[in-house]
Short mmCIF file of C-alpha atoms (C1' of nucleotides) in Angstrom, two decimals:
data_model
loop_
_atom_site.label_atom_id
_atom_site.label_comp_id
_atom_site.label_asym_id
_atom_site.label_seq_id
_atom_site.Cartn_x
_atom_site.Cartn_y
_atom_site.Cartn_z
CA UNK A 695 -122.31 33.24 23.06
CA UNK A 696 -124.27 34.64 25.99
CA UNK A 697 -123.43 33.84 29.78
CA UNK A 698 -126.41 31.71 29.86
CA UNK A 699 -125.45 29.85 26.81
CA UNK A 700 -121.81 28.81 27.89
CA UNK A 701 -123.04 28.11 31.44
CA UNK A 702 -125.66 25.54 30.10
CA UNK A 703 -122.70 23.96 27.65
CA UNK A 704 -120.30 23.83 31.32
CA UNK A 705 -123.30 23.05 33.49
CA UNK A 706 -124.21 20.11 31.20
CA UNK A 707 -120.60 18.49 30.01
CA UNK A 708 -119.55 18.77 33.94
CA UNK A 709 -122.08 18.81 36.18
CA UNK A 710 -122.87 21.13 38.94
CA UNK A 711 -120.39 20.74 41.41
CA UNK A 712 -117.75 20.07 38.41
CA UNK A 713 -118.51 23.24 36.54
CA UNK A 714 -116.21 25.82 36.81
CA UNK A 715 -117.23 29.71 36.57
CA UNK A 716 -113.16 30.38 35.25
CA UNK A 717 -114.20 28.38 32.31
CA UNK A 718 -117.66 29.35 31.78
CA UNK A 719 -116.61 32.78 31.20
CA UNK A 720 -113.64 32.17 28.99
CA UNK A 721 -116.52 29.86 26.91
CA UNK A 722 -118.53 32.96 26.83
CA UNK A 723 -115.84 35.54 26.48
CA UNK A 724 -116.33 37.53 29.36
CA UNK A 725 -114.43 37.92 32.15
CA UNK A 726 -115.33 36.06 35.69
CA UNK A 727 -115.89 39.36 37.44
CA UNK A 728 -118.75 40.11 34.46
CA UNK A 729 -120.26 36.53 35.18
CA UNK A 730 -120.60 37.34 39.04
CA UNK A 731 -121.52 40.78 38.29
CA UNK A 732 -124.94 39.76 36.15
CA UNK A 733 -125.46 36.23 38.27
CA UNK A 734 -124.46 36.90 41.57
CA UNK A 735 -123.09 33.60 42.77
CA UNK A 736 -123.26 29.75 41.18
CA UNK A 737 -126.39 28.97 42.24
CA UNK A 738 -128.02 32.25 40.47
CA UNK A 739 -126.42 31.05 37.43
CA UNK A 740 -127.52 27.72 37.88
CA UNK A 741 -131.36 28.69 38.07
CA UNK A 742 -130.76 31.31 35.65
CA UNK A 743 -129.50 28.66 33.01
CA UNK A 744 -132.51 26.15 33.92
CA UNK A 745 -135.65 28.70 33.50
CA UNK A 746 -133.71 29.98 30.17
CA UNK A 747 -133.91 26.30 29.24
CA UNK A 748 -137.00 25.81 30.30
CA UNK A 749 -138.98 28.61 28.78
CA UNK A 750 -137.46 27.99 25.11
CA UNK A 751 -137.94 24.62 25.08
CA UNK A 752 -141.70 24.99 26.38
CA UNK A 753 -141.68 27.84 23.36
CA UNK A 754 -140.37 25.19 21.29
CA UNK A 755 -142.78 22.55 22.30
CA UNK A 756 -146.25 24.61 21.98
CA UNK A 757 -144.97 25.82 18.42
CA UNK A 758 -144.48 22.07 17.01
CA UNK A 759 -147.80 21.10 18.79
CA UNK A 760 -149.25 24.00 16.60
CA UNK A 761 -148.39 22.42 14.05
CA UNK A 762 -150.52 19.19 14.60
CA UNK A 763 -152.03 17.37 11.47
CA UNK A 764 -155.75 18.09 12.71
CA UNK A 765 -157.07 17.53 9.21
CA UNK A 766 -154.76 14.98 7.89
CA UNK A 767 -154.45 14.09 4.24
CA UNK A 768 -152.53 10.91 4.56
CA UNK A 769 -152.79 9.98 8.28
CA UNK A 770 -149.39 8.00 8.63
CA UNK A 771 -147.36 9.73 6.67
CA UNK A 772 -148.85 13.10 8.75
CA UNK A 773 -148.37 12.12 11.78
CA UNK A 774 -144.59 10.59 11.08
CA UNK A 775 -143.93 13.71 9.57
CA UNK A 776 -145.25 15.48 12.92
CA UNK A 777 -143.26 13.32 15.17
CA UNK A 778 -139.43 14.30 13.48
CA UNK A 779 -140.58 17.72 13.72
CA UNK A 780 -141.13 17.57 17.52
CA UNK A 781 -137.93 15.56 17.75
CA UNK A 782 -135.70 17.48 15.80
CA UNK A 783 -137.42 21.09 17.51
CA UNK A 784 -137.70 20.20 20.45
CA UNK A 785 -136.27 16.92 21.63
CA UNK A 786 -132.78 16.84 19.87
CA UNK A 787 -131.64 20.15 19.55
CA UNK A 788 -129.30 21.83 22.13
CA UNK A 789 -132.15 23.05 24.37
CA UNK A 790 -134.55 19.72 24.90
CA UNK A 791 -130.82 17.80 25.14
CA UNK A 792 -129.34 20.24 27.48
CA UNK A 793 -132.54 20.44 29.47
CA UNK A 794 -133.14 16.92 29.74
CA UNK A 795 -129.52 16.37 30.78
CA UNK A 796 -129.81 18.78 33.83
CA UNK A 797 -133.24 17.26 35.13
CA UNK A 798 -131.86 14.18 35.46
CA UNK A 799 -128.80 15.12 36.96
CA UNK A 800 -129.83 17.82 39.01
CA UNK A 801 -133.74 17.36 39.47
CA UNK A 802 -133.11 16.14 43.04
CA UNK A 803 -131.42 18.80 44.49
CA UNK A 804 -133.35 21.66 43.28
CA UNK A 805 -137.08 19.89 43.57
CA UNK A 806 -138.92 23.51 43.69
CA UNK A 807 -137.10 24.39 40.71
CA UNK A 808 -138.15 21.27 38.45
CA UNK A 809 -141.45 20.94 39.96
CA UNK A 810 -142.22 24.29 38.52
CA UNK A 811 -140.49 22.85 35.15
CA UNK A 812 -142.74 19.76 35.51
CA UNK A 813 -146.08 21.71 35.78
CA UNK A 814 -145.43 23.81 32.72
CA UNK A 815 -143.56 21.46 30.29
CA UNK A 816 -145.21 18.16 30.35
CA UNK A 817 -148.30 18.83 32.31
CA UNK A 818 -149.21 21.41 30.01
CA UNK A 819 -147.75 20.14 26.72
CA UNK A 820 -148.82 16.42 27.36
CA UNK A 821 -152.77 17.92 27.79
CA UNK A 822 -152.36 19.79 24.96
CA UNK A 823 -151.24 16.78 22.66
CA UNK A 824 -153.93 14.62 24.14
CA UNK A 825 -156.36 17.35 23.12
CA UNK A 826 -154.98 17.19 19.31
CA UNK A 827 -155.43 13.44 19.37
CA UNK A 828 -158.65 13.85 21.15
CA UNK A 829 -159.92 15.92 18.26
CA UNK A 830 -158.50 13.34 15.95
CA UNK A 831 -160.35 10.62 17.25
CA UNK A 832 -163.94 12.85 17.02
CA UNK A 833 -163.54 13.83 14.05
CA UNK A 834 -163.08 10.36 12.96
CA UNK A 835 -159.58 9.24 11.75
CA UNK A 836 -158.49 7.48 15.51
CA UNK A 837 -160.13 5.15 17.90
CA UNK A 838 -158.66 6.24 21.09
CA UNK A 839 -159.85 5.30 24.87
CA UNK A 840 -158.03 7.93 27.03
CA UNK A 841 -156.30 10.70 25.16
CA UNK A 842 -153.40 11.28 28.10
CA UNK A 843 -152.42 7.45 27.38
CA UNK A 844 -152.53 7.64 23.81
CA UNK A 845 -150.31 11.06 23.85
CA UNK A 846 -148.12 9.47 26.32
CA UNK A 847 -147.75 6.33 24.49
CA UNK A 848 -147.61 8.19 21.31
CA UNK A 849 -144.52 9.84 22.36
CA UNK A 850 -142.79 6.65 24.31
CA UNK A 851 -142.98 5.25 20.82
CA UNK A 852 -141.65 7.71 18.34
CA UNK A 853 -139.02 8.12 20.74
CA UNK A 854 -138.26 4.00 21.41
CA UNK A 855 -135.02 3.53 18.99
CA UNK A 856 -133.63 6.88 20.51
CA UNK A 857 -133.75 6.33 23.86
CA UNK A 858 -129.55 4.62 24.25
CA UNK A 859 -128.51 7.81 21.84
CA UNK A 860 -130.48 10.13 24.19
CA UNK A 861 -128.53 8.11 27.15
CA UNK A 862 -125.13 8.59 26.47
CA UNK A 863 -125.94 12.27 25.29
CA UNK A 864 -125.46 11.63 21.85
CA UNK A 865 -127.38 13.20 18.98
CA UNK A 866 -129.04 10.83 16.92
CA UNK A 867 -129.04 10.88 12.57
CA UNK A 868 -131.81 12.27 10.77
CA UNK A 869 -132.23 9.15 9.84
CA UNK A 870 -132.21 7.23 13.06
CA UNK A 871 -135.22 10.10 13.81
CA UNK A 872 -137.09 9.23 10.95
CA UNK A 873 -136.55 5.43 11.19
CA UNK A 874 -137.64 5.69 14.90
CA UNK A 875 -140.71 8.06 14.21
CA UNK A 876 -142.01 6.05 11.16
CA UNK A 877 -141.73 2.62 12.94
CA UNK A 878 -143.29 4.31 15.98
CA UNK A 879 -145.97 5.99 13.69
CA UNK A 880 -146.66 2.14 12.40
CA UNK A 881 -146.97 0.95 15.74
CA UNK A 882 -149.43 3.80 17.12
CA UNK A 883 -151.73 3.32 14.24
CA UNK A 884 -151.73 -0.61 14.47
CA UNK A 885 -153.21 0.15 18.12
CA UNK A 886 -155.57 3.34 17.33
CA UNK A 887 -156.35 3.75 13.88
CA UNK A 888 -160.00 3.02 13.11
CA UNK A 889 -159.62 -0.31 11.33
CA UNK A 890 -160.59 -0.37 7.58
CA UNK A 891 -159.77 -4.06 6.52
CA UNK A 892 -158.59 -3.58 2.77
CA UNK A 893 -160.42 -5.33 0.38
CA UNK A 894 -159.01 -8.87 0.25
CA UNK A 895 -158.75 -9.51 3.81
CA UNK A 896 -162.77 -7.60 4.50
CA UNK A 897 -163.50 -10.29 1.72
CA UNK A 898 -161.81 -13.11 3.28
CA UNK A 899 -163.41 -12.50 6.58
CA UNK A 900 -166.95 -12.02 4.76
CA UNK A 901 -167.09 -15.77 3.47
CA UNK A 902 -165.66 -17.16 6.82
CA UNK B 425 -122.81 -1.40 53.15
CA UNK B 426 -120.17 -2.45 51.32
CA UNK B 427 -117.37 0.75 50.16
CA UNK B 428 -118.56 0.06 46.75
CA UNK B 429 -122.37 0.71 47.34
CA UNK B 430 -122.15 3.30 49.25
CA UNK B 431 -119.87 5.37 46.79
CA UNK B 432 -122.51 4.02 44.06
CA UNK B 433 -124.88 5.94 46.64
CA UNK B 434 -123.02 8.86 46.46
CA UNK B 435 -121.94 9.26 42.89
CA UNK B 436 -125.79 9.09 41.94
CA UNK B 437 -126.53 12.05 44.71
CA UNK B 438 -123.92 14.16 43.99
CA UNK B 439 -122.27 13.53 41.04
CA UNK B 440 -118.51 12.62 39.91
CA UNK B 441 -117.04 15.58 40.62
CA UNK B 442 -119.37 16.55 43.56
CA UNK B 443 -119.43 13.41 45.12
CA UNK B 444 -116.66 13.43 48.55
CA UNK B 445 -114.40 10.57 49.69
CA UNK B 446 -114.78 11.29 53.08
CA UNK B 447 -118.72 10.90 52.93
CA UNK B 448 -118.42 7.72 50.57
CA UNK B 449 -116.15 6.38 53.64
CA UNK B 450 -118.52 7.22 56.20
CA UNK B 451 -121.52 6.28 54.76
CA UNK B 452 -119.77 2.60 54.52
CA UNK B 453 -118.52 2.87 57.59
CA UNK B 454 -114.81 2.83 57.42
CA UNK B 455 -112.29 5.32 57.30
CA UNK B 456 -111.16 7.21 54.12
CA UNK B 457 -107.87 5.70 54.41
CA UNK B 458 -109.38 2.32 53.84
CA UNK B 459 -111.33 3.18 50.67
CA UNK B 460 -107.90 4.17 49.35
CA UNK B 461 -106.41 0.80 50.30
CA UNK B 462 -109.07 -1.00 48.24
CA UNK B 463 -110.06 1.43 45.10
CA UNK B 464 -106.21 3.24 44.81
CA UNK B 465 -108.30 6.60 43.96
CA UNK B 466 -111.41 8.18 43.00
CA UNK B 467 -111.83 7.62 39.58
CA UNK B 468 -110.33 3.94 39.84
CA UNK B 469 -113.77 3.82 42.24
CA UNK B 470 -115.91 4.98 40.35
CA UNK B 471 -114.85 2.46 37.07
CA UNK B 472 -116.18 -0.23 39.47
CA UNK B 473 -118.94 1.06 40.87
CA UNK B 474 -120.19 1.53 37.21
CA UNK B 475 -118.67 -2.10 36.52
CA UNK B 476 -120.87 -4.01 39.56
CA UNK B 477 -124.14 -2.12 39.05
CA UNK B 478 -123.81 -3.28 34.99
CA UNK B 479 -122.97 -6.93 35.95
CA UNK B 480 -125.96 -6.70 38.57
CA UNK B 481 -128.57 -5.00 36.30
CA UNK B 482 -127.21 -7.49 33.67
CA UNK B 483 -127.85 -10.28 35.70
CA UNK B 484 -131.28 -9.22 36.32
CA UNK B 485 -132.33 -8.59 33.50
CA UNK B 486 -131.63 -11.88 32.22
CA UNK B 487 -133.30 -13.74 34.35
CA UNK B 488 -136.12 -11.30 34.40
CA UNK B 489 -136.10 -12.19 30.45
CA UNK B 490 -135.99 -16.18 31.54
CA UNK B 491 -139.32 -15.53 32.81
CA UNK B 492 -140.42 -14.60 29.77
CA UNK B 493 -144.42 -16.19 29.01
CA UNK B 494 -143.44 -18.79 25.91
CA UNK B 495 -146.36 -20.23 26.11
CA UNK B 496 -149.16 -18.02 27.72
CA UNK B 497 -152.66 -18.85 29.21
CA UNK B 498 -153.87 -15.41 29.02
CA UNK B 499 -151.65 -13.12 26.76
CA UNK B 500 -152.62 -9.68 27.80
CA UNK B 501 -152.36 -10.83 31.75
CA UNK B 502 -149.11 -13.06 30.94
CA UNK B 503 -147.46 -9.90 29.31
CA UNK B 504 -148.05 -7.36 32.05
CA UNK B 505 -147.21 -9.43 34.34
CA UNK B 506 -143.73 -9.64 32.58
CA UNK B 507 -143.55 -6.05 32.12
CA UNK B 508 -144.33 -5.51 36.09
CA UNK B 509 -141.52 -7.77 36.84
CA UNK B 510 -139.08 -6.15 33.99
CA UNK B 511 -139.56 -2.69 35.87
CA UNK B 512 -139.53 -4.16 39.50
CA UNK B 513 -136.32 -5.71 39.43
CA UNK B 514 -134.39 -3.92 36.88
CA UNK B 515 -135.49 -1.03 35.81
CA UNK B 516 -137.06 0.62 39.06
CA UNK B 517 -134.80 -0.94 41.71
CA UNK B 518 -131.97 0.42 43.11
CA UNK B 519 -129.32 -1.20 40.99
CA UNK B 520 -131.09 0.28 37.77
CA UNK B 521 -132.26 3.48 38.86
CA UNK B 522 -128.15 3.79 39.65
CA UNK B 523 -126.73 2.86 36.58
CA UNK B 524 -129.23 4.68 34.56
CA UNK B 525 -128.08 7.79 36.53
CA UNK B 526 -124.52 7.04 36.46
CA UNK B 527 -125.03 6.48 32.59
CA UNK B 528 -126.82 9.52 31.91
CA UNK B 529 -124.59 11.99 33.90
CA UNK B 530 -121.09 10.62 33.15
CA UNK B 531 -121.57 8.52 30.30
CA UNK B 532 -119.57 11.21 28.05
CA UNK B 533 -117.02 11.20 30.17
CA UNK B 534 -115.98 7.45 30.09
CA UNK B 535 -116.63 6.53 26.68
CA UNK B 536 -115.20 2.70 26.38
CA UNK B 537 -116.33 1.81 29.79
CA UNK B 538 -120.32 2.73 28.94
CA UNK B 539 -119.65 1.29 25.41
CA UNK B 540 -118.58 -1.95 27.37
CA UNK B 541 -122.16 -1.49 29.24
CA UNK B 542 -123.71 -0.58 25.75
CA UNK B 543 -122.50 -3.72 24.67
CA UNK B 544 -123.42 -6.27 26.68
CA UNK B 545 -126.50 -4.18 28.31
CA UNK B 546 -128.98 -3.09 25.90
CA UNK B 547 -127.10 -5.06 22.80
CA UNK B 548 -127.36 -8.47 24.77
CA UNK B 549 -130.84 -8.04 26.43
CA UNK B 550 -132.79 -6.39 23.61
CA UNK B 551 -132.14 -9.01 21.08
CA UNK B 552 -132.56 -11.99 23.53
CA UNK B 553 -135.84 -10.12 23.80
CA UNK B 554 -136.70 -10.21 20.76
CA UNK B 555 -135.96 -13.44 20.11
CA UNK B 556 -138.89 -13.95 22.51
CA UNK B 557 -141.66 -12.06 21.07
CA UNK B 558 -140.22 -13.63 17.63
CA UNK B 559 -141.30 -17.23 18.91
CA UNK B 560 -144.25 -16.06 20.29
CA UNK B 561 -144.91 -14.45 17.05
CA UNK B 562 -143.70 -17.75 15.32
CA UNK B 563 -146.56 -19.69 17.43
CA UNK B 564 -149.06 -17.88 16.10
CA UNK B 565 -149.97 -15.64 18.81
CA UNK B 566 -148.49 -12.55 17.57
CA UNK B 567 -148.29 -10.67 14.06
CA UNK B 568 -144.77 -9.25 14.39
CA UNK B 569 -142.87 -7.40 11.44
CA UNK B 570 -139.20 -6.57 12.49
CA UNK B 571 -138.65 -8.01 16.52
CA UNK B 572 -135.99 -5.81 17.52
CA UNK B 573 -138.40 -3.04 16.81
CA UNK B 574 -140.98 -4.61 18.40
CA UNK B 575 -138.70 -5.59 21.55
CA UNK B 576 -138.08 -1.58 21.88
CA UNK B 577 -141.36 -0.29 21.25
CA UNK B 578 -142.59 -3.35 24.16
CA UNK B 579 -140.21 -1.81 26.56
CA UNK B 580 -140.97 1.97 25.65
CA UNK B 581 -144.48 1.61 26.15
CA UNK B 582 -144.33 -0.48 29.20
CA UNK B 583 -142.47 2.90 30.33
CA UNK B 584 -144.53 5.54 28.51
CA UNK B 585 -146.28 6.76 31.72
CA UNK B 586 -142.86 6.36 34.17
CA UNK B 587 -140.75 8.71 32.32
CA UNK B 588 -141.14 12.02 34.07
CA UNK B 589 -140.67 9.81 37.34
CA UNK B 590 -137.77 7.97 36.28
CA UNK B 591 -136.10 12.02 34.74
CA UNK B 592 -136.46 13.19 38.78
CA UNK B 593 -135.16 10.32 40.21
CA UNK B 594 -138.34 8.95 41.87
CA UNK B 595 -139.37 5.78 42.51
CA UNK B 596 -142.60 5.02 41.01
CA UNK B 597 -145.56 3.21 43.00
CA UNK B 598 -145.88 -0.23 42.37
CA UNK B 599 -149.80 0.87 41.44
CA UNK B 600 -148.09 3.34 38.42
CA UNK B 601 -145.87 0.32 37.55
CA UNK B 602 -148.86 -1.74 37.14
CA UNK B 603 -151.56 0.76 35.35
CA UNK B 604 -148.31 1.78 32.71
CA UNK B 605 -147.58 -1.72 31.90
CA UNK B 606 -151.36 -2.77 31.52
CA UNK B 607 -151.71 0.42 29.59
CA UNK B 608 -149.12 -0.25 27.40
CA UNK B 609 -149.01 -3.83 26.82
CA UNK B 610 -152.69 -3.07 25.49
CA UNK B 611 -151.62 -1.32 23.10
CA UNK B 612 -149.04 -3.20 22.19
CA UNK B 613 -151.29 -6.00 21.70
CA UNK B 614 -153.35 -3.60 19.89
CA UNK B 615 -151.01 -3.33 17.23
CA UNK B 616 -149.59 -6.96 17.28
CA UNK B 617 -151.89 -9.00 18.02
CA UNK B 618 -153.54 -11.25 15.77
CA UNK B 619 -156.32 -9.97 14.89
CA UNK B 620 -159.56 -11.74 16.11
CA UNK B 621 -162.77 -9.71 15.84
CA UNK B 622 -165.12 -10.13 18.35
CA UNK B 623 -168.32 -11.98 16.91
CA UNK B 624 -170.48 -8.85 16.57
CA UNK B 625 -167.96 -7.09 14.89
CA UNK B 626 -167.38 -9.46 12.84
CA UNK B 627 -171.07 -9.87 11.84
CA UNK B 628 -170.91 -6.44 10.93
CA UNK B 629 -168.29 -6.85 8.61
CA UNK B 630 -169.72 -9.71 6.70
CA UNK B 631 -172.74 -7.83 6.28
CA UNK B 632 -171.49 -4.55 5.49
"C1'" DA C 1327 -101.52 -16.16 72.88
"C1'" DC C 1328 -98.90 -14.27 69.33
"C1'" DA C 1329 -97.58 -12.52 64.98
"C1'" DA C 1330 -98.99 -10.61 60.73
"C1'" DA C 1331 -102.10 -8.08 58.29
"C1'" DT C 1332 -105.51 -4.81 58.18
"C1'" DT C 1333 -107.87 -0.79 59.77
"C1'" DT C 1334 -108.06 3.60 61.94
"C1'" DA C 1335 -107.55 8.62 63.23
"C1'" DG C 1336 -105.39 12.39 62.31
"C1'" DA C 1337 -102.15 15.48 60.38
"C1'" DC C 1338 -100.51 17.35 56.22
"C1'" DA C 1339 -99.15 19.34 51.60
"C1'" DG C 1340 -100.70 20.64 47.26
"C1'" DG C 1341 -104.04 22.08 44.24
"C1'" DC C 1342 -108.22 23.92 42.84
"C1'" DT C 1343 -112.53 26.95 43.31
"C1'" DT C 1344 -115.45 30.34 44.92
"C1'" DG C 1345 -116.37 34.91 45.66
"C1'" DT C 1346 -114.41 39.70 46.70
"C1'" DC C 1347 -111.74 43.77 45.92
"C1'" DC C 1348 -109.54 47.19 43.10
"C1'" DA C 1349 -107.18 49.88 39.67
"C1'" DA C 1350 -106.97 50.30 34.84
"C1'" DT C 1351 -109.24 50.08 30.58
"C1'" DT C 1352 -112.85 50.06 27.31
"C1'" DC C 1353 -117.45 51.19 25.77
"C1'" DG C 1354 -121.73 53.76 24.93
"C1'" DT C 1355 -123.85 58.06 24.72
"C1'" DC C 1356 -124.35 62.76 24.53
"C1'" DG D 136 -114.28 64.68 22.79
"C1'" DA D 137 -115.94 63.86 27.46
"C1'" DC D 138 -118.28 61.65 31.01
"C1'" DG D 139 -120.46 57.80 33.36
"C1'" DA D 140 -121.14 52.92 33.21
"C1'" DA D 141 -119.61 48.60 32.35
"C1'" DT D 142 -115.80 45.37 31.68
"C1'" DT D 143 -111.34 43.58 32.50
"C1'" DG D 144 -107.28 41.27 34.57
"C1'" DG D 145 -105.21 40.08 38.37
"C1'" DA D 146 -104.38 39.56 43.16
"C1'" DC D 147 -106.27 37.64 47.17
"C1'" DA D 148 -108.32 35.05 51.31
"C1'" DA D 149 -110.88 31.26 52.73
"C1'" DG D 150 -112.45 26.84 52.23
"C1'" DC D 151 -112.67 22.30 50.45
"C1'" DC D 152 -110.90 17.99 48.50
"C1'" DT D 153 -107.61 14.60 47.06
"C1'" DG D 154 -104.14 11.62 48.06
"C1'" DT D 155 -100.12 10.45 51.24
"C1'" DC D 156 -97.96 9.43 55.49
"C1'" DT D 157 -97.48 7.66 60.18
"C1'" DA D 158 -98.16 5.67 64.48
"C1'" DA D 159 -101.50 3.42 67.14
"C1'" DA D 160 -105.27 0.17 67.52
"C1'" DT D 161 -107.72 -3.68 66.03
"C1'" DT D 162 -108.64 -7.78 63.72
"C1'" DT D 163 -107.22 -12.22 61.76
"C1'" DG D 164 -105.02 -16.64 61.34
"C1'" DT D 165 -102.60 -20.17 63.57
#
DNA sequence: ACAAATTTAGACAGGCTTGTCCAATTCGTC
DNA sequence: GACGAATTGGACAAGCCTGTCTAAATTTGT
């Protein structure tokens, strides 16, 4: 494991002030002197570790995005499918945890730092999902008022039955994801989806 | 300030292991010998610092919930009105903003005294929650499937545009608080509402 | 006003951490 | 195999923090 690497894992589990470079270096087998000698002091490390983080998990992010249903077959099951992906890529694995876990503990004292964070990652990702949906809705298969919302809310909701897991650091079940992202899916598409009454109820509401 | 909320004060800013006896006793006001005499030692602190802000958000929360609209006038104004109110006084106030924190950053380290929170936090609240939008649902003015998941997805979307706010520690205006919660209970209402077509649209239909 | 309890300031030991220095060793490359 | 670069282990000073102790000052109850 790389410098970087064990310093997220130590930066993360303790905190800042609670990390310890002794034991980051033993977790990535190198001696302290090496850790000083590529990082200079704590600090160094400590920025190092968050633009590592940062720049894989915006990697991570664009990639899924790429991967947006833009001509879905079966809407739902499309867009459910879309949502574990972006969970399991980019929110739930070590980077999107470990990431997460240092803005919130450490956003405050480093606010140049996580501002840049905050103008790549979610200004930039949360415009490009809006865009997808955007598209969506032209071409058709959504009903959407403002895209940023619907991305936004989108997101809020896949994420809903995660959010006490995500809390205490834990790493939710693939099926907990999938639960989550198909109830949230549901949900979404009650709001947006361009309603098509099926048959018996369009009928019902004909001879009203 | 009592010894308590200041070192709650503290903790948040600096973390466990970063966070200093001697500033927790001057930011209350008495000397470090006297937080000693009360709390015994730092981690003995900290156990009820996390203890009071639970039983305070707790408190809140329920008798946010208490406000609950049973019977509403106006649904979609009722609602975010409700949601305002959740995020005022629990979720965005001091007491929440310190717990989440507290949650997030050392929740790993004290497993059975967040699983106590876990417990009677979220467990507690999000059912009695549900149990809300299930009678409204049972009056006829919603179209609910499973509550609980419709409890969570309330609250998540009610949130959806506070999140990066809430991840840096900010305080959001009461302006976001409102245009997030009208945002998302419409689309919650979007997808639970009954459905009543407006007259033209319905027209359409029959004659389609 | 007085006695008991509490609070205070400060000193203090012990432990831990950061960051530096250095000599010895290992590694990569030619 | 030989040479330069990087790595290692360990010692080290300086600083900080916790938790204890003590004697003086202050508050409280009666």
């Amino acid at each position: 494991m790389s410098v970087v690497d064990a310093a997220a894992s130590v930066f993360c589990r303790e905190g800042y002030a609670g990390a310890n470079i002794d034991l980051i270096a033993a977790e990535a087998g190198v001696s302290r002197q090496t850790v000083y000698n590529h990082h200079g002091d704590k600090e160094n490390l400590f920025v190092a570790v968050v633009r590592d983080l940062t720049e894989r998990c915006n990697a991570g992010i664009f990639a899924t995005i790429a991967t947006f249903p833009d001509q879905p077959t079966d809407l739902e099951a499309d867009l459910i499918a879309f949502a574990v992906r972006m969970n399991r890529n980019c929110i739930c694995n070590r980077d999107g945890r470990f990431l997460r876990k240092l803005i919130q503990a450490e956003g405050e004292r480093y606010p140049e730092l996580f501002a840049e964070w905050r103008g790549q990652g979610p200004g930039r990702t949360w415009s490009a999902l809006a865009a997808r949906f955007a598209r969506l809705a032209f071409a058709g298969h959504l009903s959407i008022g403002d895209p940023d919302v619907a991305a936004r809310q989108f997101l809020a909701l896949v994420n809903a039955e995660l959010q006490i897991t995500f809390m205490l650091g834990g790493v939710p079940t693939e099926e907990e994801v999938l639960r989550s992202a198909a109830n949230g899916v549901r949900t979404f598409l009650g709001a947006f989806a361009k309603k098509k009454l099926p048959a018996g109820k369009q009928a019902a509401l004909a001879h009203a």
